[in-house]
Each structure stands twice: as C-alpha cells, then as structure tokens.
Coordinates of C-alpha atoms in Angstrom, one line a residue:
M298 CA 162.9 292.5 28.0
N299 CA 164.9 290.2 30.2
T300 CA 168.0 292.0 31.6
L301 CA 170.1 288.9 31.1
V302 CA 169.6 289.2 27.3
I303 CA 170.6 292.9 27.4
V304 CA 173.8 292.0 29.2
L305 CA 174.7 289.2 26.8
I306 CA 174.1 291.4 23.8
A307 CA 176.2 294.1 25.3
A308 CA 179.0 291.7 26.2
V309 CA 179.1 290.3 22.7
C310 CA 179.2 293.8 21.1
L311 CA 182.0 295.0 23.5
I312 CA 184.1 291.8 23.1
A313 CA 183.8 292.1 19.3
G314 CA 184.7 295.7 19.4
Y315 CA 187.9 294.9 21.3
T316 CA 188.8 291.9 19.2
F317 CA 188.2 293.5 15.8
Y318 CA 188.2 297.3 16.0
G319 CA 190.7 297.6 18.8
S320 CA 193.1 295.1 17.1
W321 CA 192.7 296.9 13.8
L322 CA 193.7 300.3 15.4
A323 CA 196.7 298.6 17.0
K324 CA 197.8 297.2 13.7
K325 CA 197.2 300.5 11.8
W326 CA 199.1 302.6 14.4
G327 CA 201.8 300.1 14.9
I328 CA 202.8 298.1 18.1
D329 CA 206.5 297.2 18.6
P330 CA 206.9 294.6 21.4
K331 CA 210.7 295.1 21.2
A332 CA 210.7 298.9 21.7
K333 CA 212.0 300.3 25.0
T334 CA 209.0 301.9 26.7
P335 CA 209.3 305.1 28.8
A336 CA 208.9 303.0 32.0
V337 CA 212.0 301.0 31.1
A338 CA 214.1 303.9 29.7
K339 CA 213.3 306.4 32.5
N340 CA 212.8 304.1 35.5
D341 CA 213.0 306.3 38.5
G342 CA 211.1 304.3 41.1
Q343 CA 208.6 307.1 41.5
D344 CA 206.4 307.8 38.5
Y345 CA 208.2 305.7 35.8
V346 CA 208.0 302.1 37.0
P347 CA 208.0 299.1 34.6
T348 CA 205.0 297.1 35.7
D349 CA 203.3 293.8 34.7
G350 CA 200.6 294.4 32.1
W351 CA 197.7 293.1 34.2
T352 CA 198.8 295.2 37.1
V353 CA 198.7 298.3 34.8
F354 CA 195.3 297.2 33.5
A355 CA 194.1 296.9 37.2
H356 CA 195.4 300.5 37.8
Q357 CA 193.8 301.8 34.6
F358 CA 190.4 300.2 35.2
S359 CA 190.3 301.1 38.9
S360 CA 191.2 304.7 38.1
I361 CA 188.7 305.2 35.3
A362 CA 185.8 303.1 36.6
G363 CA 184.7 305.9 39.0
A364 CA 181.3 307.0 39.9
G365 CA 180.5 307.8 36.2
P366 CA 179.4 304.5 34.8
V367 CA 177.0 303.8 37.6
T368 CA 175.7 307.3 38.3
G369 CA 175.6 308.4 34.7
A370 CA 173.8 305.3 33.2
I371 CA 171.1 305.3 35.9
Q372 CA 170.5 309.1 35.8
A373 CA 170.3 309.0 32.0
A374 CA 167.6 306.3 32.1
V375 CA 165.0 309.0 32.4
F376 CA 165.1 309.0 28.6
G377 CA 164.5 305.2 28.5
W378 CA 166.9 302.3 28.6
V379 CA 167.3 301.8 24.9
P380 CA 169.0 305.2 24.0
V381 CA 171.2 304.8 27.1
L382 CA 172.3 301.2 26.0
L383 CA 172.9 302.3 22.4
W384 CA 175.1 305.2 23.5
I385 CA 177.1 303.1 26.0
L386 CA 177.8 300.5 23.3
I387 CA 178.5 302.8 20.3
G388 CA 180.3 305.4 22.5
G389 CA 182.3 302.8 24.4
I390 CA 183.6 301.0 21.2
F391 CA 184.1 303.9 18.8
F392 CA 184.6 306.9 21.1
G393 CA 185.8 306.1 24.6
A394 CA 188.1 303.2 24.0
V395 CA 189.6 304.9 21.0
T396 CA 190.3 308.0 23.0
D397 CA 191.8 306.1 25.9
F398 CA 193.9 303.8 23.7
G399 CA 195.0 306.8 21.6
A400 CA 196.1 308.9 24.6
L401 CA 198.1 305.9 26.0
Y402 CA 199.7 305.1 22.6
A403 CA 200.7 308.8 21.9
S404 CA 202.2 309.1 25.4
V405 CA 204.2 305.9 25.3
K406 CA 205.5 306.9 21.9
N407 CA 206.6 310.3 23.3
E408 CA 208.6 309.3 26.4
G409 CA 205.6 309.1 28.7
K410 CA 204.6 312.7 28.1
S411 CA 201.2 313.9 29.6
M412 CA 198.6 315.3 27.3
G413 CA 199.7 318.8 28.2
L414 CA 203.3 318.1 27.1
L415 CA 202.0 316.4 23.9
I416 CA 200.0 319.5 23.1
E417 CA 203.2 321.6 23.6
K418 CA 205.1 319.4 21.1
Y419 CA 202.4 319.2 18.4
I420 CA 200.4 322.4 19.0
G421 CA 202.6 324.9 20.8
K422 CA 203.4 326.3 24.2
T423 CA 200.3 328.5 24.3
G424 CA 198.1 325.6 23.6
K425 CA 199.8 323.6 26.3
K426 CA 199.2 326.3 28.9
L427 CA 195.5 326.6 28.0
F428 CA 195.0 322.9 28.0
L429 CA 196.7 322.5 31.4
L430 CA 194.5 325.2 32.8
F431 CA 191.5 323.4 31.4
C432 CA 192.7 320.1 32.9
W433 CA 193.4 321.6 36.3
L434 CA 189.9 323.2 36.4
F435 CA 188.4 319.9 35.4
T436 CA 190.3 318.0 38.1
L437 CA 188.8 320.4 40.7
I438 CA 185.3 319.5 39.5
V439 CA 186.1 315.8 39.7
I440 CA 187.7 316.1 43.2
A441 CA 184.7 318.1 44.5
A442 CA 182.0 315.8 43.0
F443 CA 183.6 312.4 43.9
A444 CA 184.8 313.5 47.4
D445 CA 181.3 314.7 48.2
M446 CA 180.0 311.3 47.0
V447 CA 182.4 309.3 49.1
A448 CA 181.9 311.3 52.3
G449 CA 178.1 311.1 51.8
T450 CA 178.4 307.3 51.4
F451 CA 180.2 306.8 54.7
N452 CA 178.1 309.4 56.5
A453 CA 176.4 307.9 59.6
Y454 CA 173.9 310.7 60.1
E455 CA 170.8 312.0 58.3
T456 CA 168.8 315.2 58.8
V457 CA 165.0 314.9 58.8
D458 CA 162.8 318.0 59.3
G459 CA 165.8 319.9 60.6
V460 CA 166.8 317.2 63.2
T461 CA 170.1 315.3 62.7
K462 CA 170.1 311.7 63.9
L463 CA 171.8 308.4 63.2
S464 CA 170.6 306.8 60.0
A465 CA 169.4 303.3 59.7
Q466 CA 172.5 302.6 57.6
A467 CA 174.9 304.1 60.1
T468 CA 176.7 300.8 61.0
V469 CA 177.0 299.6 57.4
N470 CA 178.3 303.0 56.2
G471 CA 180.7 303.2 59.1
A472 CA 182.0 299.7 58.4
A473 CA 182.5 300.5 54.8
G474 CA 184.5 303.6 55.9
S475 CA 186.6 301.5 58.2
I476 CA 187.3 299.0 55.5
S477 CA 188.3 301.9 53.2
L478 CA 190.8 303.2 55.7
L479 CA 192.2 299.7 56.3
F480 CA 192.5 299.3 52.6
I481 CA 194.9 302.2 52.5
A482 CA 197.0 300.8 55.3
F483 CA 197.1 297.3 53.8
A484 CA 197.9 298.8 50.4
V485 CA 201.0 300.3 51.8
V486 CA 201.9 297.0 53.5
F487 CA 201.3 295.2 50.2
G488 CA 203.4 297.8 48.3
L489 CA 206.3 297.5 50.7
L490 CA 206.2 293.6 50.6
Q491 CA 205.9 293.6 46.9
K492 CA 208.8 296.0 46.5
K493 CA 211.0 293.7 48.7
L494 CA 209.8 290.3 47.6
Q495 CA 209.1 291.1 43.9
W496 CA 206.4 288.4 43.7
K497 CA 204.6 287.8 40.4
G498 CA 201.7 285.7 39.1
W499 CA 199.8 283.7 41.7
K500 CA 202.0 284.8 44.6
E501 CA 201.2 288.4 44.0
M502 CA 197.4 287.6 43.7
V503 CA 197.4 285.6 46.9
L504 CA 199.2 288.5 48.8
G505 CA 196.8 291.0 47.3
L506 CA 193.7 288.9 48.1
A507 CA 194.9 288.3 51.7
C508 CA 195.3 292.0 52.3
T509 CA 191.8 292.6 50.8
V510 CA 190.2 290.0 53.0
A511 CA 192.0 291.2 56.1
A512 CA 190.7 294.8 55.5
F513 CA 187.1 293.5 55.2
A514 CA 187.3 291.2 58.1
I515 CA 188.6 293.8 60.5
G516 CA 186.6 296.8 59.1
M517 CA 183.3 295.0 59.3
N518 CA 183.8 294.5 63.0
V519 CA 185.1 298.0 63.8
P520 CA 182.7 300.4 62.1
L521 CA 183.7 304.1 62.3
V522 CA 180.4 305.9 62.9
T523 CA 181.0 309.6 62.2
S524 CA 179.7 312.6 60.3
K525 CA 180.0 313.6 56.6
A526 CA 182.3 316.5 57.5
T527 CA 184.8 314.2 59.3
W528 CA 184.8 311.8 56.3
T529 CA 185.4 314.7 54.0
Y530 CA 188.6 315.6 55.9
L531 CA 189.7 312.0 55.9
V532 CA 189.1 311.6 52.2
F533 CA 191.2 314.7 51.4
A534 CA 193.9 313.5 53.7
Y535 CA 194.0 310.2 51.7
I536 CA 194.1 311.8 48.3
F537 CA 196.9 314.2 49.5
L538 CA 199.0 311.1 50.3
A539 CA 198.0 309.5 47.0
A540 CA 199.1 312.6 45.1
V541 CA 202.6 312.8 46.6
L542 CA 203.7 309.2 47.5
P543 CA 205.4 307.0 44.9
M544 CA 203.1 305.0 42.6
W545 CA 204.3 301.6 43.9
L546 CA 203.8 302.5 47.5
L547 CA 200.1 303.3 47.6
M548 CA 198.2 303.8 44.3
Q549 CA 199.3 300.7 42.4
P550 CA 198.8 298.2 45.3
R551 CA 195.5 299.8 46.3
D552 CA 194.3 299.6 42.7
F553 CA 195.4 296.0 42.5
M554 CA 193.5 295.1 45.7
T555 CA 190.4 297.1 44.5
T556 CA 190.3 295.0 41.4
F557 CA 189.4 292.0 43.5
M558 CA 186.4 293.9 44.8
F559 CA 185.3 295.1 41.4
A560 CA 185.6 291.6 40.0
G561 CA 183.4 290.3 42.9
M562 CA 180.9 293.1 42.3
I563 CA 180.7 292.6 38.6
L564 CA 180.6 288.8 39.0
G565 CA 177.8 289.2 41.7
A566 CA 175.8 291.4 39.4
V567 CA 176.2 289.1 36.4
V568 CA 175.5 285.9 38.3
G569 CA 172.6 287.5 40.0
L570 CA 171.1 288.5 36.6
V571 CA 171.7 285.0 35.3
V572 CA 170.0 283.3 38.3
A573 CA 167.2 285.8 38.9
H574 CA 167.0 287.0 35.2
P575 CA 164.7 289.9 36.3
K576 CA 162.7 291.9 33.8
M577 CA 163.8 295.3 32.6
N578 CA 161.1 297.4 34.2
L579 CA 162.3 300.8 33.0
P580 CA 160.5 302.2 29.9
M581 CA 162.3 301.6 26.5
Y582 CA 162.0 305.3 25.5
T583 CA 160.3 308.2 27.2
G584 CA 160.6 310.9 24.5
F585 CA 163.2 313.4 23.3
H586 CA 162.3 315.9 26.1
N587 CA 162.3 315.3 29.8
A588 CA 160.8 318.0 32.1
A589 CA 163.4 317.7 34.8
S590 CA 166.6 317.0 32.8
G591 CA 166.1 318.7 29.4
D592 CA 166.5 317.3 25.8
L593 CA 168.0 314.0 25.0
F594 CA 170.5 315.8 22.9
P595 CA 172.9 316.8 24.5
I596 CA 171.9 315.8 28.0
L597 CA 171.9 312.0 27.6
F598 CA 175.4 312.1 26.2
V599 CA 176.9 314.2 28.9
T600 CA 175.0 312.4 31.7
V601 CA 176.1 308.9 30.7
A602 CA 179.6 310.4 30.7
C603 CA 182.3 307.8 31.6
G604 CA 180.3 304.8 30.6
A605 CA 180.7 305.7 27.0
V606 CA 183.5 308.3 26.6
S607 CA 185.5 310.3 29.1
G608 CA 188.3 312.9 28.7
F609 CA 189.4 312.1 32.3
H610 CA 190.5 308.7 31.1
S611 CA 193.0 310.1 28.7
L612 CA 194.6 312.0 31.7
V613 CA 195.0 308.7 33.4
S614 CA 196.3 307.0 30.2
S615 CA 198.9 309.7 29.6
G616 CA 199.5 310.8 33.2
T617 CA 200.1 307.5 35.1
S618 CA 199.5 304.3 33.0
S619 CA 201.9 305.3 30.2
K620 CA 204.7 305.6 32.7
T621 CA 204.3 302.1 33.9
I622 CA 203.8 300.1 30.6
A623 CA 206.7 297.7 30.4
N624 CA 205.9 296.4 26.9
E625 CA 204.0 298.0 24.0
K626 CA 201.9 294.9 23.4
D627 CA 200.1 295.7 26.7
M628 CA 198.7 299.0 25.4
Q629 CA 195.6 297.6 23.7
K630 CA 194.7 295.6 26.7
V631 CA 195.2 298.6 29.1
G632 CA 193.9 301.4 26.9
Y633 CA 191.1 299.8 24.9
G634 CA 190.3 296.9 27.2
A635 CA 189.8 298.8 30.4
M636 CA 187.3 301.1 28.7
V637 CA 185.1 298.4 27.2
L638 CA 185.0 296.7 30.6
E639 CA 183.8 300.0 32.1
S640 CA 181.1 300.1 29.4
L641 CA 180.0 296.7 30.5
L642 CA 179.8 298.0 34.1
A643 CA 177.6 300.8 32.9
V644 CA 175.3 298.3 31.2
L645 CA 175.1 296.2 34.4
A646 CA 174.2 299.4 36.4
L647 CA 171.5 300.1 33.9
C648 CA 170.1 296.6 34.2
V649 CA 170.3 296.6 38.0
A650 CA 168.3 299.9 38.1
G651 CA 165.8 298.4 35.6
A652 CA 165.3 295.4 37.8
A653 CA 164.8 297.6 40.9
A654 CA 162.2 299.7 39.1
S655 CA 158.5 299.0 39.8
A656 CA 156.4 297.0 37.3
D657 CA 154.8 300.2 36.0
G658 CA 158.2 301.7 35.0
T659 CA 158.6 304.0 38.0
A660 CA 162.3 304.2 38.9
A661 CA 163.5 303.1 42.3
V662 CA 163.9 305.8 44.9
G663 CA 167.4 306.8 46.1
T664 CA 170.7 308.0 44.7
P665 CA 172.2 306.0 41.8
F666 CA 174.8 304.6 44.2
A667 CA 172.2 303.5 46.6
I668 CA 170.1 301.8 43.9
F669 CA 173.0 299.9 42.4
S670 CA 174.4 299.0 45.8
S671 CA 171.2 297.6 47.2
G672 CA 170.4 295.8 44.0
V673 CA 173.6 293.9 43.8
A674 CA 173.6 293.3 47.6
G675 CA 170.2 291.7 47.1
F676 CA 171.7 289.3 44.5
L677 CA 174.5 288.4 46.9
E678 CA 172.0 287.7 49.6
M679 CA 170.4 285.1 47.3
F680 CA 173.6 283.1 47.4
G681 CA 173.6 282.9 51.2
I682 CA 175.9 285.8 52.0
P683 CA 174.7 287.5 55.2
V684 CA 172.8 290.7 54.8
Y685 CA 175.3 292.8 56.8
G686 CA 178.2 291.4 54.9
A687 CA 176.6 291.9 51.5
R688 CA 175.7 295.5 52.2
C689 CA 179.1 296.3 53.6
F690 CA 180.8 294.8 50.6
M691 CA 178.6 296.8 48.1
T692 CA 178.8 300.0 50.0
M693 CA 182.6 299.7 50.0
C694 CA 182.5 298.8 46.3
V695 CA 180.5 301.9 45.2
S696 CA 182.6 304.2 47.3
A697 CA 185.8 302.6 45.9
L698 CA 184.6 303.4 42.4
A699 CA 184.9 307.1 43.3
L700 CA 188.0 306.8 45.6
T701 CA 190.1 305.1 43.0
S702 CA 189.4 307.9 40.5
L703 CA 189.9 310.5 43.3
D704 CA 193.5 309.4 44.0
S705 CA 194.4 309.4 40.3
V706 CA 192.7 312.8 39.6
A707 CA 194.4 314.4 42.6
R708 CA 197.8 313.3 41.3
I709 CA 196.9 314.5 37.8
G710 CA 195.7 317.8 39.2
R711 CA 198.9 318.2 41.0
M712 CA 201.0 317.4 37.9
S713 CA 198.9 319.8 35.7
F714 CA 199.4 322.6 38.2
Q715 CA 203.1 322.0 38.3
E716 CA 203.4 321.8 34.5
L717 CA 201.5 325.2 34.2
F718 CA 204.5 326.9 35.8
T719 CA 207.4 324.7 34.8
V720 CA 210.1 326.1 32.6
D721 CA 213.0 324.3 30.9
D722 CA 215.6 325.6 33.3
M723 CA 214.0 325.0 36.7
E724 CA 217.4 325.0 38.5
H725 CA 217.7 328.7 37.9
A726 CA 214.0 329.6 38.0
A727 CA 212.6 332.3 40.3
G728 CA 211.8 331.3 43.9
W729 CA 208.0 331.8 43.4
R730 CA 208.1 329.5 40.4
K731 CA 209.9 326.8 42.3
L732 CA 207.3 327.1 45.1
L733 CA 204.4 326.7 42.7
C734 CA 206.1 323.7 41.2
N735 CA 206.8 322.0 44.5
K736 CA 204.7 318.8 44.6
Y737 CA 203.5 319.4 48.2
F738 CA 202.5 323.0 47.6
S739 CA 200.8 322.3 44.3
T740 CA 198.9 319.4 45.8
I741 CA 197.7 321.6 48.7
V742 CA 196.5 324.3 46.4
T743 CA 194.7 321.8 44.2
L744 CA 193.0 320.1 47.0
L745 CA 192.0 323.3 48.8
C746 CA 190.3 324.6 45.7
G747 CA 188.6 321.2 45.3
Y748 CA 187.4 321.3 48.9
I749 CA 185.8 324.7 48.3
L750 CA 183.8 323.3 45.4
T751 CA 182.5 320.4 47.6
Q752 CA 180.3 323.0 49.2
I753 CA 178.2 323.0 46.0
G754 CA 177.3 319.3 46.4
Y755 CA 177.8 316.6 43.8
A756 CA 174.2 316.8 42.5
N757 CA 174.8 320.4 41.4
I758 CA 178.3 319.7 40.0
W759 CA 177.4 316.6 38.0
P760 CA 175.9 318.4 34.9
L761 CA 179.1 320.6 34.7
F762 CA 181.3 317.6 35.2
G763 CA 179.6 315.7 32.3
S764 CA 180.0 318.6 29.9
A765 CA 183.6 319.4 30.9
N766 CA 184.5 315.7 30.8
Q767 CA 183.2 315.2 27.2
M768 CA 184.8 318.5 26.0
L769 CA 188.1 317.2 27.4
S770 CA 187.7 314.1 25.3
A771 CA 187.1 316.2 22.2
L772 CA 190.3 318.3 22.9
V773 CA 192.2 315.0 23.4
L774 CA 190.8 313.6 20.1
I775 CA 191.9 316.7 18.1
T776 CA 195.4 316.5 19.6
L777 CA 195.6 312.8 18.7
C778 CA 194.5 313.7 15.1
V779 CA 197.5 316.0 14.9
F780 CA 199.9 313.4 16.4
L781 CA 198.7 310.7 14.1
K782 CA 198.9 312.9 11.0
V783 CA 202.5 314.2 11.6
T784 CA 203.7 310.6 12.3
G785 CA 202.1 309.3 9.2
R786 CA 199.5 307.2 10.9
E787 CA 195.7 306.6 10.3
N788 CA 193.7 309.4 11.9
R789 CA 190.5 309.6 9.8
T790 CA 188.6 307.3 12.2
L791 CA 188.9 310.0 14.9
F792 CA 187.1 312.7 13.0
P793 CA 183.5 311.4 13.5
P794 CA 183.8 311.1 17.3
L795 CA 185.7 314.4 17.4
I796 CA 183.0 316.4 15.6
I797 CA 180.1 314.7 17.5
M798 CA 181.8 315.4 20.9
L799 CA 182.4 319.1 20.0
C800 CA 178.7 319.5 19.1
V801 CA 177.5 317.7 22.2
T802 CA 179.8 319.5 24.7
F803 CA 179.4 323.1 23.4
T804 CA 175.6 322.7 23.2
A805 CA 175.5 321.3 26.8
L806 CA 177.7 324.1 28.2
V807 CA 175.8 326.8 26.4
E808 CA 172.5 325.4 27.8
R809 CA 174.0 325.2 31.3
V810 CA 175.2 328.8 31.1
I811 CA 171.7 330.0 29.9
A812 CA 170.0 328.1 32.8
L813 CA 172.4 329.6 35.4
V814 CA 171.9 333.1 34.0
K815 CA 168.1 332.6 34.2
A816 CA 168.5 331.5 37.8
Y817 CA 170.2 334.8 38.5
G818 CA 167.6 336.7 36.6
A819 CA 164.8 335.0 38.7
G820 CA 166.7 335.8 42.0
T821 CA 167.0 332.2 43.0
A822 CA 170.8 331.9 42.5
V823 CA 173.3 331.5 45.3
F824 CA 176.9 332.4 44.6
L825 CA 178.5 329.3 46.2
V826 CA 176.2 327.1 44.0
E827 CA 175.1 328.8 40.8
G828 CA 177.7 331.5 40.9
L829 CA 180.7 329.2 41.0
Q830 CA 179.2 327.0 38.4
L831 CA 178.6 329.9 36.0
I832 CA 182.2 331.2 36.4
I833 CA 183.7 327.7 35.8
A834 CA 181.3 327.0 32.9
I835 CA 182.2 330.2 31.1
L836 CA 186.0 329.6 31.7
L837 CA 185.7 326.1 30.3
M838 CA 183.8 327.4 27.2
V839 CA 186.3 330.1 26.5
L840 CA 189.3 327.8 27.0
G841 CA 187.7 325.1 24.9
V842 CA 187.0 327.5 21.9
I843 CA 190.6 328.8 22.0
I844 CA 192.2 325.3 22.2
V845 CA 190.0 323.9 19.4
I846 CA 190.9 326.8 17.1
S847 CA 194.6 326.5 18.0
C848 CA 194.6 322.7 17.4
G849 CA 192.5 323.0 14.3
K850 CA 195.0 325.4 12.7
E851 CA 197.9 323.0 13.4
L852 CA 195.9 320.0 12.2
F853 CA 195.5 321.6 8.7
R854 CA 199.0 323.2 8.7
K855 CA 201.0 320.2 9.6
K856 CA 202.2 317.9 6.8
A857 CA 201.4 314.2 7.0
G858 CA 204.4 312.1 7.9
Q859 CA 206.7 315.0 8.7
E860 CA 207.9 313.2 11.9
T861 CA 209.3 309.7 11.9
K862 CA 207.2 307.1 13.6

C-alpha cells in the first residue's frame, strides 16, 4: 500500500477523534473559561506561571513526544504494520488522549495537584506514597533509557572488533551535539528576553525562530566531536539544570524553540511522503508470535508505548502543564490535542520505516532513530537541502525527542521524591526530612540513580520501560475514575481502557520476570543488566497490585457526586 494513503487515513481518524470524542469528553466533564486556574490563582513565577495556550501546547507536545513514538512504532513493526497502525489509532484516540486530557483536567480542577497528591485526596495517604514510589522508579527508567539514547546519538566513536575509532557520522553527530548545547544557551536568552519584553503572537514566534536558527547556524560549523561517556555527563548536567531552574527560564523557551524543529521534521516527513509517495514495504502481518520479541499480546502494546498510550504523559499533564494553563478552554487542545499529534508522529515513523525497508519486506538495518533520521533526511535532500544540513537537522530532531522528555521527567522525578517525604508542617520537620525535600538534594539523588541504570543500556531497559509506562497509565485511569465519580462526572468511558491496560501490563511484567529468572537459571545473567531489571520489575509489580487494590476499593466505596464539581 502507498504510505501516503496510510498517513491520510491516520490523519482523518485522529482529527475526527479530537473533534468529536475529545469535544464530547470536554462537554461531559465541563469546561469553564471564566474559572480561575491554578496558574492564575497561585502564580509564583517558578512552577505556577500563567502561559499562552499554544506555548503550553508546545511544552506538552515537546515533553511527551519523546523517543517512544519513533522507537516504539518501528520496533513493533516486527508483527506487521497493520496491527501497529490499528493500535496507534485506537490507542491514541480512546486510551492515550483520554488519559492525558483526564490527568490535566483533574489537576487543574484540584489546584494544580500532581497525580500523587490527587491520589492522596481521593484514595488516601498510603496510596499516595506507593504511587509516588512507583512514579519515582519509573522516572529512573526513563532517565536511564533516554539519556543513553541521546549520548549514543551524539557519540563520535564506534568500536569494531575491539578497536575504537571515529565513526563515519562523527562530524554530523558532533554538530548535532553542539546545536543541542547552543539550544540550551539560546533558550535561556529567549526566556530572559521574553520575561522582560513580554512579547506575544508573531513577535514571540520571530524571537523563538531567530534563536533556533542561530543555534543551528553556529552548531553546524562548530561540531563537538567527543565520546559517549562525555556526552552522558553533559546530558545529566543539562537535566539537572532543567529540574531546578524556573520553568520560564529554560524548559518553556526550549520547548517553544524545539516545536519549530518538530514542525519542520513532521512537515518534511509529510511532504516527502506526498512527493515521493513510496510504497509500504513492510509486511502487513507476520503472525501472532515473533521468535525474537514474543507474542503480539502483550508485546506489541507495550512496545508501541507512547505512540498510543503513556502513563508518563499524565505526569507531565499534572506535574507541569496544569500549573501553566491560563484558561480552562485550552485544556482539550493541550491534553487531548498533543497526544493525537504524537500518534500522527508514530504513524509517520512507521511509514518512513516501511519506505526504508527492502522490496522483499526486510526491515532496514540500524536503530529506530537511525532509520527514521536517515529516511526523513533523504526526503529533505530531495528538496535541495544539502546532505550535511539535512543530516544535522534530523540527528538533532531525533535527539531532541528524547531530550525534551528527559528534562520534564527529571523535574517530575525530583518532585516525586520530594513529595514522598513531604509532611504538612515542613517548617518544624526533622532535619533529615528537610534535606530529602531540598530540591537540589532530591535532584542529585534522582539523577545519580538514573545514571547507574544507564549502565544497562537502553535496548535492555526498553521492554521494562514499556511495561512500567503502560501500568502507570492504568493506575492514572483508575484514579481518574474515582475523581470523576465523586465529582459527579462521566467515568464509564474510562473502564474499557483501564481493564485492557491492566491486562496488558501485568501480563508483560510477568513474562519479563519469567524471562529474567530463566536467564539466571541458565547462568547467562549479569547483575547490572538482568539483576537490576529483575529487582525493578518485581517492585513495579508489587506496587502496582497494591495500588490497584487500594484504588479499586475506593472506587466502589465512594458515592457518586459526594464532592461538588
């Protein structure tokens, strides 16, 4: 089938989902444009900052559109492109977008509370502590996986037969790394200027675009050629700053600038597919079982991950975006809209991989990032863009997919760790508690644990990430069911995705644990790889079971409409 037809079908389905289902949810739940949002009521210039709706959308999309939609869709294609496409569309419209929108909505209606604090209110303090521990463990997995991806993307060296040497991509990778560092510097400049000038509309866009172009122009001419280890340190230094600095100074301007890149990347992929309209060379369906990956259920669902549904998104919705929404009317656009756009990105990644495959259906060789990057770069070259420029642009784009999620997840991990030890009267709390709740100390602890997990490598972490991510979405859905019930709102539409996600995630985690135990039984396991995975997998399973039971009891115990809307 022609890949252009696939993209058009997907776009129509996703737009229809946003227009009809998303609007229906907004109407059933209730949107009040005149209500004072948490950003307005609690404006502190740090986390609570009233922000233009499109800027919040840019932050939300940049934060959630991480490595998942590209990596997941391409890896899951081993089962064929049809089941992947169906799950992206169905999951994106009825699972992922609903979860993201619901988490944002519940948080805005509850003074910008994070999911952990929402659980404390509707489930109880024990549920909150367990959920925060689950979230914190999950953020460590994300930090480890995405940091390893980014450092590997910028790495200028390769090891062949035990010999380390400069790779053929050294200059391109180094240039992308330089651009990324300059992006951070220009984002701070953009943030400071925007804070002083308060530009809106076209002036803000021109300033952001100018900073973006400047970062590319300088970075392409000054490549930083260095090792993966050095880039790992630089990545962790950046996410430390992102976790502790005010939102307006680094994260928001960087996300705004990154949106221009993502728009160019998506536009390049779409126009390239329109002009070249290559054939989808991947097979439609390869069977229920894959020798390397396992069974279609549950592996396809946890592998596609963020392209269809992601628990991580709800942490962004309730952790950062809800604190910057200036008007409730922007919630559907930010919560539901950003997710369906990410689903479209996953479809584009699937089509680019399909076009790159050989005519006999054999998938292209390389990492999902490399396949997507080289494919879209090829489209850009068709329009006369120099090869070096196209490759630098796409390498930077795919790394930015992970980086923009990394900075958000580092901040969320820090906040989850702090909330674990926070008490109502922090002024008179014990010294050790104040230390653990210190934002700098909690950030260092979180990033240090994440760094240790990078030693496993993203390829080994990804299956665990997918399972934990989908389980987190199920835990968020059951919390939303309780919130909607006690406030007298419609919650029945959340039960199908909730039940399906619970079945998928627990099956995937059990299978993962069995595989890791077998590896130990065969004597092939290494503690820093299989051992850490096994410990984390068991912890996630136990926490998940306890949280589901706690939330389930409250769901049936609570009376409908017992709290005013």
